[in-house]
Coordinates of C-alpha atoms in Angstrom, one line a residue:
M45 CA -77.4 99.4 -66.9
S46 CA -79.8 98.0 -69.4
L47 CA -80.3 94.3 -69.8
T48 CA -78.7 94.5 -73.1
D49 CA -75.7 96.1 -71.6
H50 CA -75.5 93.5 -69.1
L51 CA -75.9 90.7 -71.7
V52 CA -73.2 92.2 -74.0
A53 CA -70.7 92.4 -71.1
R54 CA -71.4 88.8 -70.1
I55 CA -70.8 87.7 -73.6
R56 CA -67.7 89.5 -74.0
Q57 CA -66.5 87.9 -70.9
D58 CA -67.8 84.3 -71.2
G59 CA -68.5 83.9 -74.9
P60 CA -71.8 83.4 -76.7
M61 CA -74.6 81.9 -74.6
S62 CA -77.4 79.4 -75.3
V63 CA -81.0 80.6 -76.1
A64 CA -81.9 79.0 -72.6
D65 CA -79.4 81.1 -70.8
F66 CA -80.6 84.2 -72.7
M67 CA -84.3 83.5 -71.9
G68 CA -83.6 82.9 -68.4
E69 CA -81.8 86.1 -68.0
C70 CA -84.6 88.1 -69.9
L71 CA -87.3 86.8 -67.9
L72 CA -86.0 86.3 -64.5
H73 CA -83.0 88.6 -64.1
P74 CA -83.4 89.9 -60.4
T75 CA -83.5 93.6 -61.2
L76 CA -84.0 93.8 -65.0
G77 CA -85.9 90.7 -65.9
Y78 CA -89.3 90.8 -67.6
Y79 CA -91.3 88.9 -64.9
T80 CA -89.5 90.3 -61.9
T81 CA -90.2 93.8 -62.7
R82 CA -93.9 94.0 -63.9
D83 CA -97.4 92.8 -64.2
P84 CA -97.3 91.7 -67.9
L85 CA -101.0 90.7 -68.1
G86 CA -104.0 92.4 -69.6
V87 CA -104.7 95.2 -72.0
A88 CA -102.2 97.5 -70.3
G89 CA -99.6 94.5 -70.4
D90 CA -98.2 92.5 -73.3
F91 CA -100.4 89.5 -73.5
T92 CA -103.9 88.3 -72.3
T93 CA -104.3 84.4 -71.1
A94 CA -107.5 82.4 -71.2
P95 CA -108.5 83.3 -67.6
E96 CA -108.2 87.0 -68.3
I97 CA -110.5 86.6 -71.3
S98 CA -113.5 85.0 -69.5
Q99 CA -114.5 83.4 -66.2
M100 CA -115.8 80.6 -68.1
F101 CA -112.4 79.2 -68.6
G102 CA -111.4 79.0 -64.9
E103 CA -115.0 77.8 -63.9
L104 CA -114.8 74.8 -66.3
V105 CA -111.2 73.9 -65.3
G106 CA -112.2 74.1 -61.6
L107 CA -115.2 71.7 -62.1
C108 CA -113.3 69.4 -64.2
L109 CA -110.6 69.1 -61.3
A110 CA -113.4 68.7 -58.8
Q111 CA -114.8 65.9 -60.6
S112 CA -111.6 64.1 -60.9
W113 CA -111.4 64.6 -57.0
M114 CA -114.8 63.1 -56.5
D115 CA -114.2 60.2 -58.9
Q116 CA -111.1 59.2 -56.7
G117 CA -113.1 59.2 -53.6
R118 CA -112.8 62.8 -52.3
P119 CA -109.4 62.4 -50.7
A120 CA -108.5 64.8 -47.7
P121 CA -106.4 66.8 -47.4
F122 CA -105.3 67.4 -51.1
T123 CA -103.1 70.1 -52.7
L124 CA -104.9 72.4 -55.2
C125 CA -101.9 73.9 -57.0
E126 CA -101.3 76.2 -60.0
L127 CA -98.0 76.8 -61.7
G128 CA -97.4 80.4 -62.8
P129 CA -100.7 81.7 -61.5
G130 CA -100.6 85.2 -63.3
R131 CA -102.8 87.6 -61.3
G132 CA -104.6 84.8 -59.5
T133 CA -107.7 85.1 -61.7
L134 CA -107.8 81.4 -62.7
M135 CA -107.4 80.2 -59.1
A136 CA -110.0 82.7 -58.0
D137 CA -112.3 81.4 -60.6
I138 CA -111.6 77.7 -59.9
L139 CA -112.4 78.3 -56.1
R140 CA -115.7 80.3 -56.9
A141 CA -116.9 77.5 -59.1
T142 CA -116.2 74.9 -56.6
R143 CA -117.8 76.4 -53.6
S144 CA -120.8 74.3 -54.0
V145 CA -118.7 71.1 -54.2
P146 CA -119.2 69.3 -50.7
G147 CA -116.2 69.0 -48.9
F148 CA -113.9 70.3 -51.7
H149 CA -112.7 73.6 -50.1
E150 CA -112.5 72.1 -46.6
A151 CA -110.1 69.4 -48.0
A152 CA -108.1 71.7 -50.4
Q153 CA -104.9 73.3 -49.4
V154 CA -104.2 76.0 -52.1
V155 CA -100.6 76.4 -53.2
L156 CA -99.2 78.6 -55.8
V157 CA -95.8 78.4 -57.4
E158 CA -94.5 81.8 -58.5
A159 CA -91.2 83.3 -59.3
S160 CA -92.3 86.9 -59.8
P161 CA -92.5 89.1 -56.6
V162 CA -94.6 91.6 -58.5
L163 CA -97.2 89.0 -59.5
K164 CA -97.2 87.4 -56.0
Q165 CA -98.5 90.7 -54.5
V166 CA -101.2 91.0 -57.3
Q167 CA -102.2 87.1 -56.6
A168 CA -102.2 87.9 -52.8
A169 CA -104.9 90.6 -53.3
T170 CA -106.8 88.5 -55.8
L171 CA -107.0 85.7 -53.4
K172 CA -107.3 87.5 -50.2
D173 CA -110.3 85.8 -49.2
Y174 CA -108.7 82.3 -49.4
D175 CA -105.9 80.8 -47.2
A176 CA -103.4 80.4 -50.1
V177 CA -99.6 79.7 -49.6
W178 CA -96.7 80.3 -52.0
I179 CA -93.7 78.1 -52.7
A180 CA -90.6 78.7 -54.5
T181 CA -90.2 75.4 -56.4
I182 CA -92.6 72.6 -57.1
A183 CA -90.4 70.3 -55.2
D184 CA -91.9 71.8 -52.1
L185 CA -95.3 70.3 -52.8
P186 CA -96.8 68.3 -49.9
D187 CA -96.7 64.7 -50.3
Q188 CA -100.3 64.0 -50.6
P189 CA -103.0 63.9 -53.5
L190 CA -102.5 66.7 -56.0
L191 CA -104.9 68.6 -58.3
L192 CA -102.9 70.9 -60.5
V193 CA -103.3 73.3 -63.4
A194 CA -100.5 74.8 -65.5
N195 CA -101.9 77.2 -68.1
E196 CA -99.2 79.1 -70.2
F197 CA -96.6 77.8 -67.9
F198 CA -94.4 75.5 -69.8
D199 CA -94.1 77.8 -72.9
A200 CA -92.0 80.3 -70.6
L201 CA -89.4 77.7 -69.6
P202 CA -86.1 78.2 -71.3
I203 CA -85.3 76.2 -74.5
R204 CA -82.1 75.4 -76.3
Q205 CA -82.2 75.2 -80.1
F206 CA -80.2 72.9 -82.3
Q207 CA -79.8 73.1 -86.2
R208 CA -78.9 69.9 -87.8
D209 CA -75.7 69.7 -89.8
G210 CA -75.0 66.2 -91.3
T211 CA -75.6 63.7 -88.7
G212 CA -74.7 66.3 -86.0
W213 CA -76.1 69.5 -84.6
R214 CA -75.0 73.1 -84.1
E215 CA -76.5 74.9 -81.1
R216 CA -78.2 78.2 -81.9
L217 CA -76.5 80.8 -79.6
V218 CA -76.7 84.5 -78.8
G219 CA -73.7 86.4 -79.4
E220 CA -72.5 90.1 -79.6
R221 CA -71.8 92.3 -82.6
D222 CA -71.1 96.1 -82.4
G223 CA -72.7 96.4 -79.0
G224 CA -75.8 94.7 -79.9
L225 CA -77.1 91.1 -79.7
T226 CA -77.1 88.7 -82.7
F227 CA -77.8 84.9 -83.3
G228 CA -75.1 82.4 -84.4
L229 CA -74.4 78.7 -84.5
G230 CA -71.8 76.7 -82.3
A231 CA -69.6 73.9 -83.5
I232 CA -71.0 70.7 -84.9
G233 CA -71.3 67.9 -82.4
P234 CA -73.5 65.0 -81.4
Q235 CA -76.6 65.5 -79.1
V236 CA -77.7 62.4 -77.5
A237 CA -81.1 63.8 -76.5
L238 CA -81.6 64.3 -80.3
N239 CA -80.5 60.9 -81.6
D240 CA -84.2 59.9 -82.2
R241 CA -84.6 63.2 -84.4
L242 CA -82.0 62.1 -87.0
S243 CA -84.8 60.0 -88.9
D244 CA -87.4 62.9 -89.0
T245 CA -85.2 65.8 -89.8
K246 CA -83.0 67.0 -92.6
D247 CA -80.1 69.4 -92.9
G248 CA -80.8 72.8 -91.7
D249 CA -83.9 71.8 -89.7
L250 CA -84.0 73.2 -86.2
V251 CA -85.2 71.4 -83.2
E252 CA -86.0 72.7 -79.6
L253 CA -85.3 71.1 -76.3
C254 CA -86.8 72.1 -73.0
A255 CA -84.6 70.5 -70.3
A256 CA -86.3 72.5 -67.5
A257 CA -89.7 71.0 -68.2
I258 CA -89.0 67.4 -67.4
P259 CA -87.9 67.8 -63.7
I260 CA -91.0 69.8 -63.0
L261 CA -93.2 67.2 -64.9
T262 CA -91.5 64.5 -62.9
V263 CA -92.6 65.9 -59.7
I264 CA -96.2 66.3 -60.8
A265 CA -96.5 63.0 -62.3
G266 CA -94.8 61.4 -59.4
R267 CA -97.1 62.8 -56.8
I268 CA -100.2 61.9 -58.7
A269 CA -98.7 58.3 -59.3
S270 CA -98.0 57.8 -55.6
H271 CA -100.8 59.9 -54.0
G272 CA -103.7 60.2 -56.5
G273 CA -105.1 63.5 -58.2
A274 CA -104.8 65.0 -61.5
A275 CA -103.2 67.7 -63.5
L276 CA -104.1 69.8 -66.6
I277 CA -101.4 71.3 -68.8
V278 CA -102.8 73.8 -71.0
D279 CA -100.4 75.6 -73.6
Y280 CA -99.8 76.3 -77.2
G281 CA -97.8 73.8 -78.9
D282 CA -97.9 70.3 -80.4
W283 CA -96.4 66.8 -80.5
H284 CA -92.9 66.7 -81.6
S285 CA -90.8 69.9 -82.0
L286 CA -89.8 71.1 -85.4
G287 CA -88.8 74.7 -86.3
D288 CA -88.0 77.9 -84.6
T289 CA -90.9 79.0 -82.2
L290 CA -89.1 81.4 -79.9
Q291 CA -91.1 84.6 -80.0
A292 CA -91.3 87.9 -78.1
L293 CA -94.4 89.6 -77.3
Q294 CA -94.6 93.4 -76.4
N295 CA -97.7 95.5 -76.3
H296 CA -99.6 92.8 -77.7
E297 CA -97.4 92.5 -80.9
H298 CA -94.7 90.3 -82.1
S299 CA -91.3 91.8 -81.8
D300 CA -87.5 90.7 -82.2
P301 CA -86.4 88.8 -79.3
L302 CA -83.0 90.4 -79.4
V303 CA -84.1 93.9 -79.6
S304 CA -85.6 94.7 -76.2
P305 CA -84.5 92.0 -73.8
G306 CA -86.2 92.4 -70.4
Q307 CA -89.0 94.5 -72.0
A308 CA -91.0 91.7 -73.9
D309 CA -92.2 88.4 -72.9
L310 CA -90.4 85.4 -74.3
T311 CA -92.1 82.2 -75.0
A312 CA -91.7 79.0 -77.2
H313 CA -94.1 76.5 -78.3
V314 CA -94.5 73.5 -75.9
D315 CA -93.4 70.0 -77.2
F316 CA -95.7 67.8 -75.3
E317 CA -94.0 64.5 -76.5
P318 CA -91.3 64.5 -73.8
L319 CA -93.8 65.6 -71.2
A320 CA -95.7 62.4 -72.1
V321 CA -92.7 60.2 -71.9
A322 CA -91.6 61.6 -68.6
T323 CA -95.3 61.0 -67.3
R324 CA -95.1 57.4 -68.3
A325 CA -91.8 57.0 -66.7
C326 CA -93.2 57.8 -63.2
G327 CA -95.9 55.4 -63.6
C328 CA -98.5 57.9 -64.2
R329 CA -101.0 58.0 -67.2
H330 CA -101.7 61.0 -69.6
T331 CA -104.5 61.8 -71.9
R332 CA -104.4 62.3 -75.6
L333 CA -103.5 65.8 -76.8
T334 CA -106.7 67.7 -77.2
P335 CA -107.5 71.2 -78.7
Q336 CA -108.4 73.5 -76.1
G337 CA -111.7 74.3 -78.0
L338 CA -112.7 70.8 -77.9
F339 CA -111.9 70.3 -74.3
L340 CA -113.9 73.4 -73.3
E341 CA -117.0 72.3 -75.5
R342 CA -117.0 68.9 -74.0
L343 CA -117.2 70.7 -70.6
G344 CA -120.1 72.6 -71.5
I345 CA -118.7 76.1 -72.4
T346 CA -121.5 76.9 -74.8
A347 CA -124.1 76.0 -72.3
R348 CA -122.3 78.2 -69.7
A349 CA -122.0 81.1 -72.3
Q350 CA -125.9 80.8 -73.0
A351 CA -126.7 80.8 -69.0
L352 CA -124.4 84.0 -68.5
S353 CA -125.9 85.7 -71.8
K354 CA -129.4 85.8 -70.1
A355 CA -128.5 88.6 -67.7
L356 CA -126.5 90.6 -70.4
S357 CA -127.1 92.9 -73.3
G358 CA -125.3 95.2 -75.5
S359 CA -121.7 95.5 -75.1
E360 CA -121.6 93.2 -72.4
L361 CA -123.3 90.4 -74.5
D362 CA -121.0 91.2 -77.4
A363 CA -118.0 90.7 -75.0
L364 CA -119.3 87.5 -73.9
I365 CA -119.8 86.2 -77.5
A366 CA -116.3 87.3 -78.5
A367 CA -114.9 85.7 -75.4
H368 CA -116.4 82.4 -76.3
R369 CA -115.1 82.5 -79.8
R370 CA -111.6 83.5 -78.9
L371 CA -111.5 80.5 -76.4
T372 CA -112.9 77.9 -78.6
H373 CA -112.7 78.9 -82.4
P374 CA -110.2 76.9 -84.5
D375 CA -108.9 80.3 -85.9
E376 CA -108.4 81.7 -82.4
M377 CA -107.2 79.8 -79.3
G378 CA -109.1 76.7 -80.0
N379 CA -106.8 74.8 -82.0
L380 CA -103.5 76.6 -81.1
F381 CA -103.7 75.7 -77.5
K382 CA -103.7 71.9 -76.4
V383 CA -104.6 70.3 -73.3
M384 CA -102.9 67.2 -71.8
G385 CA -104.3 65.6 -68.5
L386 CA -102.4 63.6 -66.0
F387 CA -104.1 60.9 -63.7
P388 CA -103.2 57.8 -61.8
A389 CA -103.2 54.3 -63.5
Y390 CA -106.1 53.1 -61.4
A391 CA -108.5 56.2 -62.1
A392 CA -110.5 57.7 -64.9
P393 CA -109.1 60.5 -66.9
P394 CA -110.1 64.1 -66.1
P395 CA -113.5 65.1 -67.6
G396 CA -113.3 66.5 -71.3
L397 CA -110.2 64.3 -72.1
E398 CA -109.5 60.8 -73.4
P399 CA -106.8 58.3 -72.3

């Protein structure tokens, strides 16, 4: 049975499903889900993340976190955590870049939060030289200082979509027609979570909510507020959701989310505003939303690229130049991706970011 057949059968039995339920099935169905059945990254996969583009990204992220650790008195032990670690490339680069930081590796307990059994195996191979552990949910994090990075993690969390209709909202749903999947709208009703959006939307406007993000962010912010540390959330998105941002990516090309469920990556732009609100509610501070390109430039990516270029020539040099541009240029990932840092009320923000 294909995932389409499974979804159609479920809809015929239970009725149309929310976009959030649809995303959850597509990405994490135990036997037919996208993340549970494949390694989606790289040239042979469907998309490429910043750590896979260049080692410079992970190196600078690692040194940023290490500086926060030093600024807060070098606490030991502490948790060094990544959410959704992909192939483990980012964590490997973080650990390599921080080897020369006195006491950092000795104090660090490396923890990875990963749902995909396929990617867990890849991560284990990548990080075979390190004593890393895997946990199923972020609630299992130790009660101690936390240094965390979430790169392209929140964009994969399921969202619900609501279209404004007068002073009410219709939820966008996934239904069935002639054996296939189709979008439709539910009945008009109030949405308490969207009361504040009646002032900045009009009829027909679509707003997205990611309820799954708040419990995760609350755990992160709570650990940092209570025990110290810092977190870097790096993702594409902006402040204040507006419009349909659900997208499917297959073979590095955009596709219809309903056409090949389970065969394409599904993501949505991150609305950083509710993440910031949840951070403050936990007694933790957050930085201004900063474009990825500006963040990396502040951390010295150009100087790092120049240093690496001295040993390169020909196609290798061209690849380095292209990687630097892709990570930082406004027309590439530089403006689309944003960075928000979390830090305790008594501490300085992570380097490269402003409170």
